[in-house]
Coordinates of C-alpha atoms and ligand atoms in Angstrom, one line a residue:
X1 CA 6.2 -19.7 -9.2
X2 CA 6.6 -16.1 -10.1
X3 CA 9.5 -14.2 -10.5
X4 CA 10.4 -10.9 -9.7
X5 CA 11.9 -9.1 -13.4
X6 CA 13.8 -6.3 -13.1
X7 CA 13.0 -3.3 -15.7
X8 CA 15.6 -2.1 -17.2
X9 CA 16.2 2.1 -18.6
X10 CA 19.6 2.4 -19.5
X11 CA 20.5 5.1 -22.0
X12 CA 23.4 4.0 -23.5
X13 CA 25.0 1.1 -24.1
X14 CA 28.0 1.4 -21.4
X15 CA 24.9 2.3 -19.0
X16 CA 23.1 -1.0 -19.9
X17 CA 26.2 -2.9 -19.0
X18 CA 26.1 -1.7 -15.3
X19 CA 22.7 -2.3 -14.8
X20 CA 22.3 -5.8 -16.4
X21 CA 25.1 -6.3 -13.6
X22 CA 23.1 -4.8 -10.8
X23 CA 19.4 -5.9 -12.0
X24 CA 20.9 -9.1 -12.2
X25 CA 22.2 -9.0 -8.3
X26 CA 18.4 -8.5 -7.5
X27 CA 16.4 -10.1 -10.1
X28 CA 15.5 -13.1 -10.6
X29 CA 15.6 -12.3 -14.6
X30 CA 15.9 -8.6 -16.4
X31 CA 13.6 -6.7 -19.3
X32 CA 16.1 -4.6 -21.7
X33 CA 14.3 -1.8 -22.4
X34 CA 16.1 -1.2 -25.8
X35 CA 14.1 2.1 -26.7
X36 CA 15.5 3.7 -24.0
X37 CA 19.6 3.1 -25.3
X38 CA 20.0 6.3 -27.6
X39 CA 23.3 4.4 -29.1
X40 CA 21.8 1.3 -29.6
X41 CA 21.8 -1.1 -33.0
X42 CA 22.2 -4.4 -34.5
X43 CA 25.5 -4.5 -33.9
X44 CA 26.1 -2.9 -30.0
X45 CA 23.7 -5.4 -29.0
X46 CA 26.2 -8.5 -28.9
X47 CA 28.4 -6.8 -27.0
X48 CA 25.4 -6.7 -24.4
X49 CA 23.4 -9.7 -24.8
X50 CA 26.7 -11.6 -24.6
X51 CA 27.6 -9.9 -20.9
X52 CA 24.1 -11.7 -19.4
X53 CA 24.1 -14.4 -16.7
X54 CA 20.2 -14.5 -16.3
X55 CA 17.3 -14.7 -18.7
X56 CA 16.4 -11.4 -20.2
X57 CA 13.3 -10.0 -21.8
X58 CA 14.5 -7.7 -24.9
X59 CA 11.8 -5.1 -25.8
X60 CA 12.3 -2.3 -28.0
X61 CA 9.2 -0.4 -27.9
X62 CA 8.1 2.7 -30.0
X63 CA 6.2 5.7 -29.0
X64 CA 2.7 4.7 -30.5
X65 CA 2.9 1.8 -27.9
X66 CA 4.0 4.5 -25.2
X67 CA 7.7 3.7 -25.7
X68 CA 10.8 6.0 -26.7
X69 CA 12.0 4.0 -29.6
X70 CA 12.7 7.0 -32.5
X71 CA 13.7 5.2 -35.5
X72 CA 11.5 4.0 -38.0
X73 CA 9.9 0.8 -37.5
X74 CA 11.6 -1.5 -40.1
X75 CA 14.8 -0.9 -37.6
X76 CA 13.1 -1.3 -34.5
X77 CA 12.0 -4.9 -35.9
X78 CA 15.1 -5.3 -37.4
X79 CA 16.9 -5.0 -33.8
X80 CA 14.4 -7.4 -32.0
X81 CA 15.1 -10.1 -35.1
X82 CA 19.2 -9.4 -34.4
X83 CA 17.9 -9.7 -30.4
X84 CA 16.4 -13.4 -31.4
X85 CA 19.5 -14.2 -33.5
X86 CA 21.6 -13.7 -30.5
X87 CA 19.4 -16.1 -28.6
X88 CA 17.8 -13.5 -26.2
X89 CA 16.2 -15.7 -24.2
X90 CA 12.7 -14.0 -24.4
X91 CA 11.2 -10.7 -27.0
X92 CA 8.3 -8.9 -25.7
X93 CA 6.4 -8.0 -29.1
X94 CA 3.2 -5.9 -28.9
X95 CA 0.0 -7.0 -30.1
X96 CA 0.0 -3.5 -32.4
X97 CA 3.0 -4.8 -34.5
X98 CA 0.6 -6.6 -36.4
X99 CA -0.3 -10.3 -37.4
X100 CA 2.2 -10.9 -40.0
X101 CA 5.5 -9.3 -37.7
X102 CA 4.5 -11.4 -34.9
X103 CA 3.3 -14.8 -37.0
X104 CA 7.1 -14.4 -38.4
X105 CA 8.3 -13.6 -35.4
X106 CA 6.8 -16.9 -33.6
X107 CA 7.9 -18.5 -37.3
X108 CA 11.9 -17.5 -36.6
X109 CA 12.0 -17.6 -32.9
X110 CA 14.6 -21.0 -32.7
X111 CA 15.1 -21.0 -28.7
X112 CA 13.9 -17.7 -28.1
X113 CA 10.5 -17.4 -26.3
X114 CA 8.1 -15.1 -27.9
X115 CA 5.9 -12.3 -25.4
X116 CA 3.0 -11.3 -27.0
X117 CA 2.1 -8.5 -25.1
X118 CA -1.5 -5.7 -24.7
X119 CA -0.7 -2.2 -22.9
X120 CA -3.5 -0.1 -22.2
X121 CA -2.2 3.7 -20.3
X122 CA -5.7 4.7 -20.1
X123 CA -7.8 2.4 -18.1
X124 CA -8.5 -1.5 -17.0
X125 CA -10.8 -2.5 -19.7
X126 CA -14.2 -5.1 -18.9
X127 CA -13.3 -9.0 -17.7
X128 CA -15.3 -9.8 -20.9
X129 CA -13.3 -7.6 -23.3
X130 CA -9.7 -8.4 -21.3
X131 CA -10.7 -12.2 -22.1
X132 CA -11.2 -11.3 -25.9
X133 CA -7.4 -9.2 -25.9
X134 CA -6.2 -12.2 -24.5
X135 CA -8.2 -15.3 -26.7
X136 CA -6.9 -12.7 -29.7
X137 CA -3.5 -12.8 -28.6
X138 CA -2.9 -16.8 -27.7
X139 CA -4.7 -17.2 -31.4
X140 CA -1.4 -16.1 -32.1
X141 CA 0.3 -19.0 -30.1
X142 CA 3.4 -17.0 -28.7
X143 CA 4.6 -18.6 -25.8
X144 CA 3.5 -16.2 -23.2
X145 CA 0.8 -13.5 -23.2
X146 CA 1.3 -10.1 -21.3
X147 CA -1.7 -7.9 -20.5
X148 CA -0.7 -4.3 -18.5
X149 CA -3.8 -1.8 -17.9
X150 CA -3.8 1.4 -15.8
X151 CA -5.6 1.2 -12.8
X152 CA -8.1 3.9 -12.5
X153 CA -9.8 2.1 -9.6
X154 CA -8.6 -0.4 -6.4
X155 CA -10.8 -2.6 -8.3
X156 CA -9.7 -3.0 -11.4
X157 CA -6.6 -5.4 -10.0
X158 CA -9.6 -7.5 -9.2
X159 CA -10.5 -8.1 -12.7
X160 CA -6.7 -9.0 -14.0
X161 CA -7.1 -11.2 -10.7
X162 CA -10.0 -12.6 -12.4
X163 CA -8.3 -13.0 -15.7
X164 CA -5.7 -15.0 -14.2
X165 CA -7.7 -17.8 -13.7
X166 CA -6.1 -20.8 -15.1
X167 CA -4.5 -19.6 -17.5
X168 CA -0.6 -20.7 -16.8
X169 CA 1.0 -18.4 -19.6
X170 CA -0.5 -14.9 -18.8
X171 CA 1.8 -12.2 -17.3
X172 CA -0.7 -9.8 -16.3
X173 CA -0.4 -6.4 -14.2
X174 CA -1.9 -3.2 -13.3
X175 CA 0.0 0.3 -13.9
X176 CA -0.3 3.3 -11.6
X177 CA -0.3 3.8 -7.7
X178 CA -4.1 2.1 -7.3
X179 CA -2.8 -1.0 -9.6
X180 CA 0.5 -2.0 -7.0
X181 CA -1.6 -4.3 -5.4
X182 CA -1.6 -6.5 -9.1
X183 CA 2.2 -6.0 -8.3
X184 CA 2.9 -7.3 -5.3
X185 CA 0.5 -10.1 -5.4
X186 CA 1.1 -11.4 -8.7
X187 CA 3.1 -14.5 -7.0
X188 CA -0.6 -15.2 -5.1
X189 CA -3.1 -15.2 -8.0
X190 CA -0.7 -17.1 -10.8
X191 CA 1.2 -14.1 -13.0
X192 CA 4.4 -15.8 -13.8
X193 CA 6.3 -12.4 -13.2
X194 CA 6.2 -9.3 -11.7
X195 CA 8.0 -6.3 -13.2
X196 CA 9.7 -4.1 -10.9
X197 CA 12.6 -1.0 -11.0
X198 CA 16.2 -0.9 -10.1
X199 CA 15.1 2.2 -8.0
X200 CA 12.5 4.4 -7.9
X201 CA 13.9 7.0 -10.1
X202 CA 14.4 4.2 -12.8
X203 CA 10.9 3.0 -13.1
X204 CA 9.6 2.4 -16.9
X205 CA 5.8 2.2 -15.7
X206 CA 3.6 4.3 -13.9
X207 CA 3.4 2.3 -10.2
X208 CA 6.3 0.1 -10.3
X209 CA 7.5 -0.6 -7.2
X210 CA 11.3 -1.1 -6.2
X211 CA 12.5 -4.2 -6.7
X212 CA 14.1 -3.9 -3.2
X213 CA 11.3 -3.0 -1.5
X214 CA 9.0 -6.2 -3.1
X215 CA 11.7 -8.0 -1.6
X216 CA 12.4 -6.3 1.8
X217 CA 9.2 -4.7 2.5
X218 CA 6.4 -7.4 0.9
X219 CA 8.7 -10.2 1.6
X220 CA 7.8 -11.2 -2.4
X221 CA 9.4 -14.8 -2.6
X222 CA 7.3 -15.4 0.4
X223 CA 3.9 -15.3 -1.1
X224 CA 2.1 -17.9 -2.7
X225 CA -1.4 -19.3 -3.4
X226 CA -2.2 -19.7 0.8
X227 CA -0.9 -16.7 1.5
X228 CA -3.4 -14.6 3.6
X229 CA -4.1 -11.5 2.5
X230 CA -4.5 -8.4 4.7
X231 CA -4.0 -4.2 4.5
X232 CA -5.2 -1.1 5.0
X233 CA -8.2 0.7 3.2
X234 CA -8.0 4.4 2.9
X235 CA -7.8 7.6 0.7
X236 CA -4.2 7.9 1.4
X237 CA -3.1 3.6 2.2
X238 CA 0.3 4.4 0.6
X239 CA 1.5 6.7 3.5
X240 CA 0.6 4.0 6.1
X241 CA 3.5 3.0 7.9
X242 CA 2.2 -0.2 9.1
X243 CA 3.2 -2.0 6.2
X244 CA 6.9 -1.9 7.5
X245 CA 5.4 -3.0 11.0
X246 CA 3.8 -6.2 9.8
X247 CA 4.9 -7.9 7.6
X248 CA 8.3 -7.3 9.2
X249 CA 7.0 -9.2 12.1
X250 CA 5.4 -12.1 9.6
X251 CA 8.7 -12.6 8.4
X252 CA 10.2 -12.9 11.9
X253 CA 7.0 -15.5 13.1
X254 CA 7.3 -17.0 9.6
X255 CA 3.2 -16.3 9.5
X256 CA 2.1 -16.8 5.8
X257 CA 0.3 -13.1 5.9
X258 CA 1.1 -10.2 3.7
X259 CA -0.1 -6.5 4.4
X260 CA -0.3 -4.3 1.7
X261 CA -2.1 -0.3 1.2
X262 CA -5.4 -0.8 -0.5
X263 CA -5.7 2.8 -2.2
X264 CA -9.5 3.5 -2.1
X265 CA -11.6 6.4 -2.4
X266 CA -15.1 6.1 -0.8
X267 CA -16.8 5.9 -4.1
X268 CA -15.0 2.8 -4.3
X269 CA -15.7 1.2 -1.2
X270 CA -18.9 -0.7 -2.2
X271 CA -16.6 -2.6 -4.7
X272 CA -13.6 -3.4 -2.5
X273 CA -15.4 -5.0 -0.1
X274 CA -17.6 -6.8 -2.7
X275 CA -13.9 -8.1 -3.9
X276 CA -12.5 -8.3 -0.1
X277 CA -15.3 -11.0 0.4
X278 CA -15.0 -12.7 -3.4
X279 CA -11.9 -13.0 -2.3
X280 CA -11.7 -13.9 0.6
X281 CA -9.5 -11.3 2.2
X282 CA -8.1 -12.3 5.5
X283 CA -8.4 -8.5 7.7
X284 CA -7.7 -5.0 6.9
X285 CA -6.9 -1.6 9.1
X286 CA -9.3 0.8 8.2
X287 CA -8.3 5.1 7.7
X288 CA -9.9 8.0 6.9
X289 CA -11.9 8.1 5.5
X290 CA -13.6 5.1 6.0
X291 CA -13.7 4.3 9.5
X292 CA -17.9 4.6 9.5
X293 CA -18.7 4.2 6.0
X294 CA -17.3 0.3 6.0
X295 CA -19.7 -0.4 9.1
X296 CA -22.8 -0.9 6.7
X297 CA -20.5 -3.8 4.9
X298 CA -19.8 -5.5 8.0
X299 CA -21.5 -9.0 9.2
X300 CA -21.0 -8.2 12.7
X301 CA -19.7 -5.0 15.1
X302 CA -18.1 -5.9 18.6
X303 CA -20.3 -4.2 21.3
X304 CA -17.6 -1.7 22.2
X305 CA -17.3 -0.7 18.6
X306 CA -20.8 -0.8 17.7
X307 CA -20.6 2.1 21.0
X308 CA -18.0 4.1 19.0
X309 CA -19.5 3.9 15.8
X310 CA -15.9 3.9 14.3
X311 CA -14.3 1.1 13.0
X312 CA -10.7 0.7 12.6
X313 CA -10.0 -3.0 12.0
X314 CA -11.6 -5.8 9.9
X315 CA -11.4 -9.4 10.6
X316 CA -12.6 -12.1 8.2
X317 CA -13.6 -15.2 10.3
X318 CA -14.6 -17.9 8.0
X319 CA -16.1 -15.9 5.8
X320 CA -18.1 -13.8 8.7
X321 CA -16.8 -10.0 8.3
X322 CA -16.4 -8.6 12.0
X323 CA -15.4 -4.9 13.0
X324 CA -13.3 -3.7 15.4
X325 CA -11.7 -0.5 16.8
X326 CA -8.6 -0.9 18.5
X327 CA -7.8 3.0 18.8
X328 CA -9.1 3.0 22.5
X329 CA -6.8 -0.1 23.4
X330 CA -4.1 1.9 21.9
X331 CA -4.9 4.9 23.3
X332 CA -5.4 4.0 27.2
X333 CA -3.0 1.4 27.1
X334 CA -0.3 4.4 26.4
X335 CA -1.7 6.8 28.9
X336 CA -2.3 4.1 31.7
X337 CA 1.9 3.9 31.3
X338 CA 1.7 7.2 32.2
X339 CA -1.3 7.8 35.0
X340 CA -4.0 6.4 36.7
X341 CA -7.7 7.5 34.9
X342 CA -9.7 6.3 37.6
X343 CA -11.0 9.9 39.2
X344 CA -9.1 11.9 36.8
X345 CA -10.4 14.7 34.9
X346 CA -9.6 15.0 31.1
X347 CA -10.0 17.4 28.5
X348 CA -10.4 16.2 25.2
X349 CA -9.6 18.7 21.9
X350 CA -11.3 17.8 19.2
X351 CA -14.7 15.8 18.5
X352 CA -13.7 13.6 15.4
X353 CA -13.2 9.8 14.9
X354 CA -10.4 9.5 17.6
X355 CA -12.2 11.6 20.4
X356 CA -15.0 9.2 20.1
X357 CA -12.8 6.6 20.7
X358 CA -10.8 7.9 23.3
X359 CA -13.8 8.9 24.8
X360 CA -15.5 5.6 25.5
X361 CA -12.2 4.7 26.5
X362 CA -11.7 7.1 29.4
X363 CA -15.5 6.4 30.1
X364 CA -15.1 3.0 31.0
X365 CA -12.0 3.8 33.4
X366 CA -14.5 6.5 34.8
X367 CA -12.5 9.0 33.7
X368 CA -14.5 12.6 34.3
X369 CA -14.2 14.3 30.8
X370 CA -14.9 17.4 28.8
X371 CA -14.8 17.7 25.3
X372 CA -13.7 21.0 23.7
X373 CA -14.3 21.2 19.9
X374 CA -13.8 23.9 17.1
X375 CA -17.0 23.5 15.6
X376 CA -19.1 23.6 19.3
X377 CA -22.1 21.9 17.7
X378 CA -20.2 18.3 17.1
X379 CA -18.4 18.5 20.6
X380 CA -22.3 18.5 21.9
X381 CA -23.4 15.8 20.1
X382 CA -20.5 13.4 20.9
X383 CA -21.0 15.3 24.5
X384 CA -24.9 14.2 24.4
X385 CA -24.0 10.6 23.3
X386 CA -21.0 9.6 25.9
X387 CA -22.8 11.3 28.8
X388 CA -20.1 14.1 29.6
X389 CA -19.7 17.9 29.3
X390 CA -18.5 20.3 26.1
X391 CA -17.6 23.3 25.5
X392 CA -16.3 25.5 22.5
X393 CA -12.2 25.4 21.6
X394 CA -11.8 29.3 22.6
X395 CA -13.9 29.1 25.7
X396 CA -12.3 26.4 28.0
X397 CA -11.1 26.8 31.7
X398 CA -7.9 25.4 30.6
X399 CA -6.7 25.0 34.1
X400 CA -9.2 22.1 35.3
X401 CA -7.9 19.0 34.3
X402 CA -5.4 16.4 35.1
X403 CA -5.2 14.9 31.4
X404 CA -5.2 17.4 28.6
X405 CA -5.6 15.1 24.9
X406 CA -5.2 16.7 21.7
X407 CA -7.2 14.6 19.5
X408 CA -7.3 16.8 16.5
X409 CA -5.2 17.4 13.4
X410 CA -3.6 20.3 14.3
X411 CA 0.1 20.3 14.4
X412 CA 0.4 18.0 11.9
X413 CA 2.7 17.6 9.5
X414 CA 3.3 19.7 7.4
X415 CA 1.5 22.3 9.6
X416 CA 4.6 20.9 12.7
X417 CA 4.8 24.3 14.3
X418 CA 1.3 24.8 15.5
X419 CA -0.5 23.3 18.7
X420 CA -3.9 23.7 19.7
X421 CA -3.6 24.9 23.2
X422 CA -1.3 27.4 25.3
X423 CA 1.8 25.9 26.2
X424 CA 1.0 28.1 29.9
X425 CA -1.8 25.6 30.3
X426 CA 0.3 22.1 30.3
X427 CA 2.2 22.8 33.4
X428 CA 1.4 20.3 35.5
X429 CA -1.0 17.8 33.5
X430 CA -0.4 14.9 32.0
X431 CA 0.1 15.9 27.9
X432 CA -0.9 13.4 24.9
X433 CA -1.0 14.2 21.5
X434 CA -2.2 11.7 19.6
X435 CA -0.5 13.1 16.4
X436 CA 2.7 11.1 15.2
X437 CA 3.7 13.3 12.3
X438 CA 6.0 14.7 13.2
X439 CA 7.2 11.9 16.3
X440 CA 7.5 15.2 18.5
X441 CA 4.5 18.1 17.8
X442 CA 4.7 21.5 19.2
X443 CA 2.6 20.3 21.8
X444 CA 4.6 17.7 23.1
X445 CA 7.4 20.2 22.9
X446 CA 5.6 22.6 24.7
X447 CA 4.6 19.9 27.6
X448 CA 8.2 18.8 27.9
X449 CA 9.4 22.2 28.0
X450 CA 7.2 23.1 31.4
X451 CA 7.9 19.7 33.1
X452 CA 4.2 17.7 32.1
X453 CA 4.3 14.4 32.2
X454 CA 4.1 12.8 28.0
X455 CA 2.5 11.0 26.5
X456 CA 3.2 10.8 22.3
X457 CA 1.4 9.9 19.4
X458 CA 3.1 7.4 18.2
X459 CA 3.1 5.0 21.3
X460 CA -0.9 4.7 20.9
X461 CA -0.3 4.3 16.8
X462 CA 2.3 0.8 17.9
X463 CA -0.4 -0.2 20.5
X464 CA -3.4 -0.1 18.2
X465 CA -1.3 -1.7 15.5
X466 CA -0.4 -4.8 18.2
X467 CA -4.3 -5.3 19.2
X468 CA -4.8 -4.9 15.4
X469 CA -1.7 -7.9 14.4
X470 CA -3.5 -10.2 17.5
X471 CA -7.1 -10.2 16.0
X472 CA -6.2 -11.1 12.6
X473 CA -3.2 -13.3 13.2
X474 CA -4.3 -14.6 17.2
X475 CA -0.5 -14.2 17.8
X476 CA 1.1 -11.0 20.2
X477 CA 3.5 -9.8 17.4
X478 CA 7.0 -8.4 18.7
X479 CA 7.1 -5.4 20.3
X480 CA 10.2 -4.5 20.3
X481 CA 10.4 -4.7 16.5
X482 CA 7.4 -2.8 15.5
X483 CA 8.5 0.1 18.3
X484 CA 12.1 0.0 16.4
X485 CA 10.7 -0.4 12.9
X486 CA 8.3 2.7 13.7
X487 CA 11.2 4.8 14.6
X488 CA 13.3 4.2 11.7
X489 CA 10.1 5.2 9.7
X490 CA 9.2 8.4 11.7
X491 CA 12.8 9.6 11.8
X492 CA 12.6 9.3 7.6
Ligands
LIG1 P1 -11.5 13.3 12.1 O1 -12.6 12.9 12.6 O2 -11.2 14.4 11.0 O3 -11.3 14.3 13.6 C1 -10.4 15.7 13.3 C2 -10.7 16.8 14.4 O4 -10.0 17.8 14.5 C3 -11.8 17.3 14.6 O5 -12.4 17.4 16.0 C4 -11.6 18.7 13.6 O6 -12.7 20.0 14.0 C5 -10.3 19.0 14.2 N1 -9.6 19.8 13.7 C6 -9.2 19.6 12.3 N2 -9.0 21.0 12.1 C7 -8.4 21.9 13.2 C8 -8.3 23.0 13.4 N3 -7.3 24.0 12.2 N4 -8.1 24.3 14.9 C9 -9.0 23.1 15.2 N5 -9.7 21.8 15.4 C10 -9.0 21.7 14.3 O7 -10.2 13.0 12.7 P2 -9.7 11.8 13.4 O8 -9.4 10.4 12.4 O9 -9.8 12.2 14.2 O10 -7.9 12.1 13.3 C11 -7.4 13.2 14.0 C12 -6.2 13.2 14.4 O11 -5.4 12.2 15.0 C13 -5.1 12.9 12.6 O12 -4.2 13.9 13.1 C14 -4.9 11.6 13.1 O13 -3.7 11.2 12.5 C15 -4.6 11.1 14.5 N6 -4.7 10.2 14.7 C16 -3.8 9.5 15.7 C17 -3.6 8.2 15.8 C18 -2.7 7.4 17.1 O14 -2.0 6.0 16.9 N7 -1.7 7.8 17.1 C19 -5.0 7.4 16.0 C20 -5.9 7.9 15.0 C21 -5.9 9.3 14.4 P3 -14.2 20.1 13.3 O15 -15.4 19.1 13.8 O16 -14.2 21.4 14.1 O17 -13.9 20.0 12.1

């Protein structure tokens, strides 16, 4: 079972005692980074170690290795040796400390266990090189090997997962925001521990996640070898709110799933989808900019989704990857709560991916549609596919519609004060703004002020997420829980 090790970076002995107490409340063990403690010396170390109630890793990293220890190499090692005399549970000694030093530590360790570590703050080497590094460290015969590398790509995580195979003595992870997957999934792939920080302003490595987030958002202690992996694939996946919602429902229902952000750039998508299959990930949400591109990596696409031409959900059904679009379901359900769609006239502002999904949904409901877009050519193309009318955004007869739907990103945070349509045109209509950040957009404010019926973007977001959850698990999530969490997150 993997444990959470809280990495502590106090600046003084006094602070160390305080942080040790805090860290031990949340973590299974702590790592005390002595190199951050300005007044640390051989003499005052005992005062700290005598107060510990859980196992502690003692680390004293020099500047060459990305640490902060300002004294000489001799002083650095002298403090580490003192920690061994004081029976520290673990000592972390870097491979760069050299053969002689490491061998001496291992020879004299008594009750202390030795972690011999390799750090690469620039990149993650290829798997063959990682195996060589592991073997080199292993040849010193430490108790544990630690390999921490920087993830330049989401796909670097899969290198460390591969490295973990058949090794019980290896702690490995990727640093950086793109490496967070490896920290969250330590338990799934067999790393004996994951490092976390006390708070985000107290991180000791790039990409380290707060321990409370690992526990509260990602249900870290419930993850095991059988946990089914879900997530969201996108360039800004880290901003997605779905991780809060889905993981809470998995916890509530006792389902062995985990949902995490897969921050993926267009040039990484092909490799990511190869790994997705290889590591048997269970499914994903798909967001900007991959909704169209992802289709070529799937085995089949649901019929309606094929027509829409954009996938926002992938399900791994017995190793066959299937694509779905739940955006249109979310939008139509949100609208139908406020208005009967059959025979109504709808103006869709925008002609991007969301407009396309909503357009198909409305067509099915026999709603008359006109598409207005800033770039008229795009409106013309989508209108041609749907066999509906189109016009330019600057040239619409705004009085003729029952329903006005904004699918452009106008009004989205940080451009929150703007609306794509003047307020006077909203009177007496059903006004649907699919933008959900901010929760109440300018268009929604304007609609409310002229007495329009309102459909807010977060309702669509909620309902499309509910459909995704059903596709992945076959179970209906608790919508009340999902709505409450979405509200809390959007209000932040
Ligand atoms: P997209 O494919 O990139 O399309 C963006 C659309 O916005 C295009 O029609 C574009 O017009 C238009 N646009 C952008 N800036 C504009 C401006 N300054 N003035 C006028 N038009 C402008 O994006 P998408 O995936 O459809 O998403 C659009 C919005 O919907 C985003 O804010 C997204 O967060 C939101 N969304 C919400 C949900 C939900 O569940 N509530 C689901 C999906 C998307 P041009 O073609 O002229 O560039």
